[in-house]
Amino acid sequence: MASRLCTVLWILCLTCPAFAQHRPLLPNLKPGDIGQFITRDASVYQDPQTRALTLTFRYAGDEPEVRIPVSKLGWPVDWRAYRSVEFAFKTTSLEAVAIAFSDGKVTKDFVIEPLPGIRIDGVIPFDAFVQTRTMTPLLPLGYKVWPSRLFTFERVEEVIFRMRFPAEPSQFTLYSFTLRRDVPADGIVDKKPLVDRFGQWIPENWPGKWQQKLVARRRA
């Protein structure tokens, strides 16, 4: 009898989202789901093979955004059983991106300022939204972060991606977005040089970059 119970529990752990340790959300998106996203000065594309989402934020005087309606997509609304969201991403811009959570009345932001051009494993620990006397600073690899406080994740109606005043059209590619019952470590996925021998940031170009290289060569 005990062995049968263990077998049933093992099957539930493998097949039932309520018992699962982690819950990836992007693979569950169907072709028609993208049309339910609400966009403002932005567009969304999902790669049919990898399921990755690319959000393109257009240059605008306001803050372009993409709003994902959680319940309409069949995603869980009550996230209290989970401790964090793990998300792999890459951006083409240094512009700050706010990942916000709304319960329909209150919206709280998790603002990141990523290094562009590299793929990063990011983590949003739900404890970061809890106000305590002593706050543990967040020091992730590959991006800076500023979380809002006082959000319980009892009811998540929308997940919102918003870029703060992009100076040019910019893309934010989301490779995964997974609810987790633990808080994994963040990290940089692309293990490659980020600074050239002249001390310049490789993934980004700017006016005068090549001239600076020539000057550095002459001085060397």
Coordinates of N, CA and C in Angstrom, one line a residue:
M1 N 0.8 -1.2 0.0 CA 0.0 0.0 0.0 C 0.9 1.3 0.0
A2 N 1.9 1.2 0.8 CA 2.8 2.4 0.9 C 3.5 2.6 -0.4
S3 N 3.9 1.5 -1.1 CA 4.6 1.7 -2.4 C 3.7 2.3 -3.4
R4 N 2.4 1.9 -3.4 CA 1.4 2.4 -4.3 C 1.2 3.9 -4.1
L5 N 1.2 4.3 -2.8 CA 1.0 5.7 -2.5 C 2.2 6.5 -3.0
C6 N 3.4 6.0 -2.8 CA 4.6 6.7 -3.3 C 4.6 6.9 -4.8
T7 N 4.1 5.8 -5.5 CA 4.0 5.9 -6.9 C 3.1 6.9 -7.4
V8 N 1.9 7.0 -6.7 CA 0.9 8.0 -7.1 C 1.5 9.4 -6.9
L9 N 2.1 9.6 -5.7 CA 2.7 10.9 -5.4 C 3.8 11.3 -6.4
W10 N 4.6 10.3 -6.8 CA 5.6 10.6 -7.8 C 5.0 11.0 -9.2
I11 N 3.9 10.3 -9.6 CA 3.3 10.7 -10.8 C 2.7 12.1 -10.8
L12 N 2.1 12.4 -9.6 CA 1.6 13.8 -9.4 C 2.7 14.8 -9.5
C13 N 3.8 14.6 -8.9 CA 4.9 15.5 -9.0 C 5.4 15.8 -10.4
L14 N 5.3 14.7 -11.2 CA 5.8 14.9 -12.6 C 4.7 15.5 -13.5
T15 N 3.4 15.3 -13.2 CA 2.4 15.7 -14.2 C 1.5 16.8 -13.7
C16 N 1.4 17.1 -12.5 CA 0.5 18.1 -12.0 C 1.2 19.4 -11.6
P17 N 0.8 20.5 -12.2 CA 1.5 21.8 -11.9 C 1.5 22.1 -10.4
A18 N 0.4 21.7 -9.7 CA 0.3 22.1 -8.3 C 1.4 21.4 -7.4
F19 N 1.9 20.2 -7.9 CA 2.9 19.5 -7.2 C 4.3 19.8 -7.7
A20 N 4.4 20.4 -8.8 CA 5.7 20.6 -9.5 C 6.5 21.5 -8.7
Q21 N 7.9 21.2 -8.8 CA 8.8 22.1 -8.1 C 8.9 23.4 -8.8
H22 N 8.9 23.4 -10.2 CA 9.0 24.6 -11.0 C 7.9 24.6 -12.1
R23 N 7.5 25.8 -12.5 CA 6.5 25.9 -13.5 C 6.9 26.8 -14.6
P24 N 7.5 26.3 -15.7 CA 7.8 27.2 -16.9 C 6.5 27.7 -17.5
L25 N 6.4 29.0 -17.9 CA 5.2 29.6 -18.4 C 5.2 29.8 -19.9
L26 N 6.3 30.1 -20.5 CA 6.4 30.4 -21.9 C 6.0 29.2 -22.8
P27 N 6.4 28.0 -22.5 CA 6.0 26.8 -23.4 C 4.5 26.6 -23.5
N28 N 3.8 27.1 -22.5 CA 2.3 26.9 -22.5 C 1.6 27.9 -23.5
L29 N 2.3 28.9 -24.0 CA 1.7 29.9 -24.9 C 1.3 29.2 -26.2
K30 N 0.0 29.5 -26.6 CA -0.4 29.0 -27.9 C -0.3 30.1 -28.9
P31 N -0.4 29.8 -30.2 CA -0.2 30.8 -31.3 C -1.1 32.0 -31.1
G32 N -2.4 31.8 -30.7 CA -3.3 32.9 -30.6 C -3.2 33.7 -29.3
D33 N -2.3 33.2 -28.3 CA -2.2 33.9 -27.1 C -1.6 35.3 -27.2
I34 N -0.6 35.4 -28.1 CA 0.1 36.7 -28.3 C -0.9 37.8 -28.6
G35 N -1.9 37.5 -29.3 CA -2.9 38.5 -29.6 C -3.7 39.1 -28.4
Q36 N -3.6 38.4 -27.3 CA -4.2 38.9 -26.1 C -3.3 39.8 -25.3
F37 N -2.0 39.9 -25.6 CA -1.1 40.8 -25.0 C -1.6 42.2 -25.3
I38 N -1.5 43.1 -24.4 CA -1.8 44.5 -24.6 C -0.5 45.3 -24.7
T39 N -0.3 46.0 -25.9 CA 0.9 46.7 -26.1 C 0.7 48.2 -26.3
R40 N 1.7 48.9 -25.9 CA 1.7 50.4 -26.2 C 3.1 50.8 -26.7
D41 N 3.1 51.2 -27.9 CA 4.4 51.6 -28.6 C 5.4 50.4 -28.5
A42 N 4.9 49.2 -28.7 CA 5.7 48.0 -28.6 C 5.1 46.9 -29.4
S43 N 5.9 45.9 -29.7 CA 5.4 44.7 -30.5 C 6.0 43.4 -29.8
V44 N 5.3 42.3 -30.1 CA 5.7 41.0 -29.5 C 5.9 40.0 -30.6
Y45 N 6.9 39.2 -30.6 CA 7.1 38.1 -31.5 C 7.6 36.8 -30.7
Q46 N 6.9 35.7 -31.0 CA 7.4 34.5 -30.3 C 8.0 33.5 -31.3
D47 N 9.2 33.1 -31.0 CA 9.9 32.2 -31.9 C 9.2 30.8 -31.8
P48 N 8.8 30.3 -33.0 CA 8.0 29.0 -32.9 C 8.8 27.8 -32.5
Q49 N 10.1 27.9 -32.6 CA 11.0 26.8 -32.2 C 11.4 26.8 -30.7
T50 N 11.9 28.0 -30.3 CA 12.5 28.1 -29.0 C 11.4 28.6 -28.0
R51 N 10.3 29.1 -28.5 CA 9.2 29.7 -27.6 C 9.6 31.0 -27.0
A52 N 10.8 31.5 -27.3 CA 11.3 32.8 -26.7 C 10.4 33.9 -27.2
L53 N 10.2 34.9 -26.3 CA 9.5 36.1 -26.7 C 10.4 37.3 -26.9
T54 N 10.3 38.0 -28.0 CA 11.1 39.2 -28.3 C 10.1 40.4 -28.2
L55 N 10.4 41.2 -27.2 CA 9.6 42.4 -27.1 C 10.4 43.6 -27.7
T56 N 9.8 44.3 -28.7 CA 10.4 45.4 -29.3 C 9.8 46.7 -28.8
F57 N 10.5 47.5 -28.1 CA 10.0 48.8 -27.6 C 10.5 49.9 -28.5
R58 N 9.5 50.6 -29.1 CA 9.8 51.6 -30.0 C 10.1 52.9 -29.3
Y59 N 10.9 53.8 -30.0 CA 11.2 55.1 -29.5 C 9.9 55.9 -29.3
A60 N 9.7 56.4 -28.1 CA 8.5 57.1 -27.7 C 8.8 58.1 -26.6
G61 N 8.0 59.1 -26.5 CA 8.1 60.1 -25.5 C 7.7 59.5 -24.1
D62 N 6.8 58.5 -24.2 CA 6.3 57.9 -23.0 C 7.1 56.6 -22.7
E63 N 6.6 55.7 -21.9 CA 7.2 54.4 -21.6 C 6.5 53.3 -22.3
P64 N 7.0 52.8 -23.4 CA 6.4 51.7 -24.1 C 6.3 50.4 -23.2
E65 N 5.2 49.6 -23.4 CA 5.0 48.5 -22.5 C 4.3 47.4 -23.2
V66 N 4.5 46.2 -22.6 CA 3.7 45.0 -23.0 C 3.1 44.4 -21.7
R67 N 1.8 44.2 -21.8 CA 1.0 43.7 -20.6 C 0.5 42.3 -20.9
I68 N 0.9 41.4 -20.1 CA 0.5 40.0 -20.3 C -0.6 39.6 -19.3
P69 N -1.8 39.2 -19.8 CA -2.9 38.9 -19.0 C -2.8 37.5 -18.5
V70 N -2.4 37.4 -17.2 CA -2.0 36.1 -16.6 C -3.2 35.1 -16.7
S71 N -4.4 35.4 -16.2 CA -5.5 34.5 -16.0 C -6.0 34.1 -17.4
K72 N -6.0 35.0 -18.4 CA -6.5 34.7 -19.7 C -5.7 33.6 -20.4
L73 N -4.4 33.5 -20.0 CA -3.5 32.6 -20.7 C -3.5 31.2 -20.0
G74 N -4.3 31.1 -18.9 CA -4.3 29.8 -18.2 C -3.2 29.7 -17.2
W75 N -2.4 30.7 -17.0 CA -1.3 30.7 -16.0 C -1.9 30.7 -14.6
P76 N -1.2 30.2 -13.6 CA -1.8 30.3 -12.2 C -1.8 31.8 -11.8
V77 N -2.8 32.2 -11.0 CA -2.9 33.5 -10.6 C -2.4 33.7 -9.2
D78 N -2.5 32.7 -8.3 CA -2.0 32.7 -7.0 C -0.6 32.1 -7.0
W79 N 0.4 33.0 -6.7 CA 1.8 32.6 -6.7 C 2.4 32.4 -5.3
R80 N 1.6 32.3 -4.3 CA 2.1 32.2 -2.9 C 2.9 30.9 -2.7
A81 N 2.6 29.9 -3.4 CA 3.3 28.6 -3.3 C 4.7 28.7 -3.8
Y82 N 5.0 29.7 -4.6 CA 6.3 29.9 -5.2 C 7.2 30.9 -4.5
R83 N 8.5 30.9 -4.7 CA 9.4 31.8 -4.0 C 10.1 32.8 -4.9
S84 N 10.0 32.5 -6.2 CA 10.7 33.4 -7.1 C 10.3 33.1 -8.6
V85 N 10.7 34.0 -9.4 CA 10.6 33.8 -10.9 C 12.0 33.8 -11.4
E86 N 12.3 32.8 -12.2 CA 13.6 32.7 -12.9 C 13.4 33.1 -14.4
F87 N 14.2 34.0 -14.9 CA 14.0 34.4 -16.3 C 15.3 34.6 -17.0
A88 N 15.4 34.0 -18.1 CA 16.6 34.1 -19.0 C 16.3 35.2 -20.0
F89 N 17.2 36.1 -20.2 CA 16.9 37.2 -21.1 C 18.2 37.8 -21.7
K90 N 17.9 38.6 -22.8 CA 19.0 39.4 -23.4 C 18.4 40.7 -24.0
T91 N 19.1 41.8 -23.9 CA 18.6 43.0 -24.3 C 19.6 43.7 -25.3
T92 N 19.1 44.6 -26.1 CA 20.0 45.3 -27.0 C 20.3 46.7 -26.5
S93 N 19.8 47.0 -25.4 CA 20.0 48.4 -24.9 C 20.3 48.4 -23.4
L94 N 21.0 49.5 -23.0 CA 21.3 49.7 -21.6 C 20.1 50.3 -20.8
E95 N 19.0 50.6 -21.6 CA 17.9 51.3 -20.9 C 17.3 50.4 -19.9
A96 N 16.8 51.0 -18.8 CA 16.2 50.2 -17.7 C 14.9 49.6 -18.1
V97 N 14.6 48.4 -17.7 CA 13.4 47.7 -18.0 C 12.7 47.4 -16.6
A98 N 11.4 47.7 -16.5 CA 10.6 47.4 -15.4 C 9.8 46.1 -15.6
I99 N 10.0 45.1 -14.8 CA 9.1 43.9 -14.8 C 8.1 44.1 -13.7
A100 N 6.9 44.3 -14.0 CA 5.9 44.7 -13.0 C 4.8 43.6 -12.8
F101 N 4.3 43.6 -11.6 CA 3.2 42.6 -11.3 C 2.0 43.4 -10.7
S102 N 0.8 43.1 -11.3 CA -0.4 43.8 -10.9 C -1.4 42.8 -10.4
D103 N -2.1 43.2 -9.3 CA -3.3 42.4 -8.9 C -4.6 43.0 -9.3
G104 N -4.5 44.0 -10.2 CA -5.7 44.7 -10.6 C -6.0 46.0 -9.9
K105 N -5.3 46.1 -8.8 CA -5.4 47.4 -8.0 C -4.1 48.0 -7.8
V106 N -3.1 47.2 -7.4 CA -1.8 47.7 -7.1 C -0.8 47.1 -8.1
T107 N 0.2 47.9 -8.6 CA 1.2 47.4 -9.4 C 2.6 47.7 -8.8
K108 N 3.4 46.7 -8.7 CA 4.8 46.9 -8.2 C 5.8 46.5 -9.2
D109 N 6.9 47.3 -9.2 CA 7.9 47.1 -10.2 C 9.2 46.4 -9.7
F110 N 9.8 45.7 -10.6 CA 11.2 45.1 -10.3 C 12.0 45.7 -11.4
V111 N 12.7 46.8 -11.2 CA 13.4 47.5 -12.3 C 14.8 46.9 -12.4
I112 N 15.2 46.6 -13.6 CA 16.5 46.1 -13.9 C 17.2 47.0 -14.9
E113 N 18.5 47.1 -14.8 CA 19.3 47.8 -15.7 C 20.4 46.9 -16.2
P114 N 20.1 46.2 -17.3 CA 21.0 45.1 -17.8 C 22.2 45.5 -18.6
L115 N 23.2 44.7 -18.7 CA 24.2 44.8 -19.6 C 23.7 44.3 -21.0
P116 N 23.8 45.1 -22.0 CA 23.3 44.7 -23.3 C 24.2 43.6 -24.0
G117 N 23.5 42.9 -24.9 CA 24.3 42.0 -25.8 C 24.7 40.7 -25.2
I118 N 24.3 40.4 -24.0 CA 24.7 39.1 -23.4 C 23.4 38.4 -22.8
R119 N 23.4 37.1 -22.8 CA 22.3 36.4 -22.2 C 22.5 36.2 -20.7
I120 N 21.5 36.5 -20.0 CA 21.6 36.5 -18.5 C 20.5 35.7 -17.9
D121 N 20.8 34.9 -16.9 CA 19.8 34.2 -16.1 C 19.5 35.1 -14.9
G122 N 18.3 35.7 -14.9 CA 17.9 36.6 -13.9 C 16.9 35.9 -12.9
V123 N 16.8 36.5 -11.7 CA 15.9 35.9 -10.7 C 15.2 37.1 -10.0
I124 N 13.9 36.9 -9.8 CA 13.1 37.8 -9.0 C 12.7 37.1 -7.8
P125 N 13.4 37.3 -6.7 CA 12.9 36.7 -5.4 C 11.7 37.4 -4.8
F126 N 10.7 36.7 -4.5 CA 9.5 37.4 -4.0 C 9.7 38.0 -2.7
D127 N 10.7 37.6 -1.9 CA 11.1 38.2 -0.7 C 11.5 39.7 -0.9
A128 N 12.0 40.0 -2.1 CA 12.4 41.4 -2.4 C 11.3 42.4 -2.3
F129 N 10.0 41.9 -2.3 CA 8.9 42.7 -2.3 C 8.3 42.9 -0.8
V130 N 9.0 42.2 0.1 CA 8.6 42.3 1.5 C 9.4 43.3 2.2
Q131 N 8.7 44.2 2.9 CA 9.4 45.3 3.7 C 9.7 44.7 5.1
T132 N 11.0 44.7 5.4 CA 11.5 44.3 6.7 C 12.4 45.4 7.3
R133 N 12.8 45.2 8.5 CA 13.7 46.2 9.2 C 15.0 46.2 8.5
T134 N 15.5 45.0 8.2 CA 16.8 44.9 7.6 C 16.7 44.3 6.2
M135 N 16.9 45.1 5.2 CA 16.7 44.6 3.8 C 18.0 44.0 3.3
T136 N 17.9 42.8 2.7 CA 19.0 42.1 2.1 C 19.3 42.7 0.7
P137 N 20.4 43.4 0.5 CA 20.7 44.0 -0.8 C 20.8 42.9 -1.9
L138 N 20.2 43.2 -3.1 CA 20.3 42.3 -4.2 C 21.5 42.7 -5.1
L139 N 22.4 41.8 -5.4 CA 23.6 42.1 -6.1 C 23.8 41.0 -7.3
P140 N 22.9 41.1 -8.2 CA 22.9 40.1 -9.3 C 24.1 40.3 -10.3
L141 N 24.4 39.2 -11.0 CA 25.4 39.3 -12.1 C 24.8 39.8 -13.4
G142 N 25.4 40.8 -14.0 CA 24.9 41.2 -15.3 C 23.9 42.3 -15.4
Y143 N 23.3 42.7 -14.2 CA 22.3 43.7 -14.2 C 22.2 44.3 -12.8
K144 N 21.7 45.5 -12.7 CA 21.4 46.2 -11.5 C 19.9 46.1 -11.3
V145 N 19.4 46.2 -10.0 CA 18.0 46.0 -9.8 C 17.5 46.9 -8.7
W146 N 16.3 47.4 -8.8 CA 15.6 48.2 -7.8 C 14.2 47.7 -7.7
P147 N 13.9 46.9 -6.6 CA 12.5 46.4 -6.4 C 11.6 47.4 -5.7
S148 N 10.3 47.3 -6.0 CA 9.3 48.0 -5.2 C 9.0 47.1 -4.0
R149 N 8.2 47.6 -3.1 CA 7.9 46.8 -1.9 C 6.4 46.6 -1.8
L150 N 6.1 45.7 -0.8 CA 4.7 45.5 -0.4 C 3.8 44.9 -1.5
F151 N 4.2 43.7 -2.0 CA 3.3 43.0 -3.0 C 3.3 41.5 -2.5
T152 N 2.2 40.9 -2.4 CA 2.1 39.6 -1.7 C 2.0 38.4 -2.7
F153 N 1.8 38.6 -4.0 CA 1.6 37.6 -5.0 C 0.5 36.6 -4.7
E154 N -0.5 37.1 -3.9 CA -1.7 36.3 -3.7 C -2.6 36.3 -4.9
R155 N -2.5 37.4 -5.7 CA -3.3 37.4 -7.0 C -2.5 38.2 -8.0
V156 N -2.0 37.6 -9.0 CA -1.3 38.2 -10.1 C -2.1 38.2 -11.3
E157 N -2.7 39.4 -11.7 CA -3.6 39.5 -12.8 C -2.8 39.8 -14.1
E158 N -1.7 40.6 -14.0 CA -0.9 40.9 -15.2 C 0.6 40.9 -14.8
V159 N 1.4 40.6 -15.8 CA 2.8 40.8 -15.8 C 3.1 41.8 -16.8
I160 N 3.8 42.9 -16.5 CA 4.0 44.0 -17.4 C 5.5 44.2 -17.6
F161 N 5.9 44.3 -18.9 CA 7.3 44.7 -19.2 C 7.3 46.1 -19.8
R162 N 8.0 47.0 -19.2 CA 8.0 48.4 -19.6 C 9.4 48.9 -19.7
M163 N 9.8 49.6 -20.7 CA 11.1 50.2 -20.9 C 11.0 51.7 -20.6
R164 N 12.0 52.2 -19.8 CA 12.0 53.6 -19.4 C 12.6 54.5 -20.5
F165 N 11.8 55.1 -21.3 CA 12.2 56.2 -22.2 C 13.3 55.7 -23.1
P166 N 13.1 54.7 -24.0 CA 14.2 54.3 -24.9 C 14.6 55.4 -25.9
A167 N 15.9 55.5 -26.0 CA 16.4 56.5 -26.9 C 16.3 56.1 -28.4
E168 N 16.1 54.8 -28.6 CA 16.0 54.2 -29.9 C 15.2 52.9 -29.8
P169 N 14.7 52.3 -30.9 CA 14.0 51.1 -30.8 C 14.9 50.0 -30.2
S170 N 14.4 49.3 -29.2 CA 15.2 48.4 -28.4 C 14.5 47.1 -28.2
Q171 N 15.2 46.0 -28.2 CA 14.6 44.7 -28.0 C 15.0 44.0 -26.7
F172 N 14.0 43.3 -26.1 CA 14.2 42.6 -24.9 C 13.7 41.2 -25.2
T173 N 14.6 40.2 -25.3 CA 14.2 38.8 -25.6 C 14.2 38.0 -24.3
L174 N 13.0 37.4 -24.1 CA 12.8 36.6 -22.9 C 12.8 35.1 -23.3
Y175 N 13.8 34.4 -22.9 CA 14.0 33.0 -23.3 C 13.2 32.0 -22.4
S176 N 13.0 32.4 -21.1 CA 12.3 31.6 -20.2 C 11.7 32.5 -19.1
F177 N 10.6 32.0 -18.5 CA 9.9 32.7 -17.4 C 9.3 31.7 -16.6
T178 N 9.9 31.3 -15.5 CA 9.6 30.1 -14.7 C 9.3 30.4 -13.2
L179 N 8.1 30.0 -12.8 CA 7.8 30.1 -11.3 C 8.6 29.0 -10.6
R180 N 9.3 29.3 -9.5 CA 10.1 28.3 -8.8 C 9.7 28.3 -7.3
R181 N 9.9 27.2 -6.7 CA 9.6 27.1 -5.3 C 10.9 27.3 -4.5
D182 N 12.0 27.6 -5.2 CA 13.2 28.0 -4.5 C 13.7 29.3 -5.1
V183 N 14.9 29.8 -4.6 CA 15.5 31.0 -5.2 C 16.8 30.6 -5.7
P184 N 16.9 30.3 -7.0 CA 18.2 29.9 -7.6 C 19.1 31.1 -7.8
A185 N 20.4 30.8 -8.0 CA 21.4 31.8 -8.2 C 21.2 32.4 -9.6
D186 N 21.5 33.7 -9.7 CA 21.5 34.3 -11.1 C 22.9 34.1 -11.7
G187 N 23.0 34.5 -12.9 CA 24.3 34.3 -13.6 C 24.3 34.8 -15.0
I188 N 25.5 34.8 -15.6 CA 25.7 35.2 -17.0 C 25.8 33.9 -17.8
V189 N 24.9 33.7 -18.8 CA 24.9 32.5 -19.6 C 26.0 32.5 -20.7
D190 N 26.1 33.7 -21.3 CA 27.1 33.8 -22.4 C 28.5 34.0 -21.8
K191 N 29.3 32.9 -21.7 CA 30.6 32.9 -21.2 C 31.6 33.4 -22.3
K192 N 31.7 34.7 -22.5 CA 32.6 35.2 -23.5 C 33.1 36.6 -23.1
P193 N 34.2 37.0 -23.7 CA 34.8 38.3 -23.3 C 33.8 39.4 -23.5
L194 N 33.7 40.3 -22.5 CA 32.8 41.5 -22.6 C 33.5 42.8 -22.8
V195 N 34.8 42.8 -22.6 CA 35.6 44.0 -22.7 C 36.8 43.7 -23.6
D196 N 37.1 44.6 -24.6 CA 38.2 44.3 -25.5 C 39.5 44.7 -24.9
R197 N 40.6 44.6 -25.6 CA 41.9 44.8 -25.1 C 42.1 46.3 -24.9
F198 N 41.2 47.2 -25.4 CA 41.3 48.6 -25.2 C 40.4 49.1 -24.1
G199 N 39.8 48.1 -23.4 CA 38.9 48.5 -22.3 C 37.5 48.9 -22.7
Q200 N 37.1 48.6 -23.9 CA 35.8 49.0 -24.4 C 34.8 47.9 -24.4
W201 N 33.5 48.2 -24.1 CA 32.5 47.3 -24.0 C 32.2 46.6 -25.4
I202 N 32.4 45.3 -25.5 CA 32.3 44.7 -26.8 C 30.9 44.7 -27.4
P203 N 29.8 44.3 -26.6 CA 28.5 44.1 -27.2 C 27.9 45.4 -27.7
E204 N 28.4 46.6 -27.5 CA 27.8 47.8 -27.8 C 28.7 48.7 -28.7
N205 N 28.0 49.3 -29.7 CA 28.8 50.3 -30.5 C 28.3 51.7 -30.2
W206 N 29.1 52.7 -30.4 CA 28.8 54.1 -30.2 C 29.6 54.9 -31.1
P207 N 29.2 56.2 -31.4 CA 30.0 57.1 -32.3 C 31.4 57.3 -31.7
G208 N 32.4 57.0 -32.5 CA 33.8 57.3 -32.1 C 34.4 56.1 -31.5
K209 N 33.7 54.9 -31.4 CA 34.3 53.7 -30.8 C 35.6 53.3 -31.5
W210 N 35.5 53.2 -32.9 CA 36.7 52.8 -33.6 C 37.8 53.8 -33.6
Q211 N 37.5 55.1 -33.5 CA 38.5 56.1 -33.4 C 39.3 55.9 -32.1
Q212 N 38.5 55.6 -31.0 CA 39.1 55.4 -29.7 C 40.1 54.2 -29.8
K213 N 39.7 53.2 -30.6 CA 40.6 52.0 -30.7 C 41.9 52.4 -31.4
L214 N 41.8 53.2 -32.5 CA 43.0 53.7 -33.2 C 43.9 54.5 -32.3
V215 N 43.3 55.4 -31.5 CA 44.1 56.2 -30.6 C 44.8 55.3 -29.5
A216 N 44.1 54.3 -29.1 CA 44.7 53.3 -28.1 C 45.8 52.5 -28.7
R217 N 45.7 52.1 -30.0 CA 46.7 51.4 -30.7 C 48.0 52.3 -30.8
R218 N 47.8 53.6 -31.2 CA 48.9 54.4 -31.3 C 49.7 54.7 -30.0
R219 N 48.9 54.8 -28.9 CA 49.5 55.0 -27.6 C 50.3 53.7 -27.2
A220 N 49.7 52.5 -27.6 CA 50.4 51.3 -27.3 C 51.7 51.1 -28.1

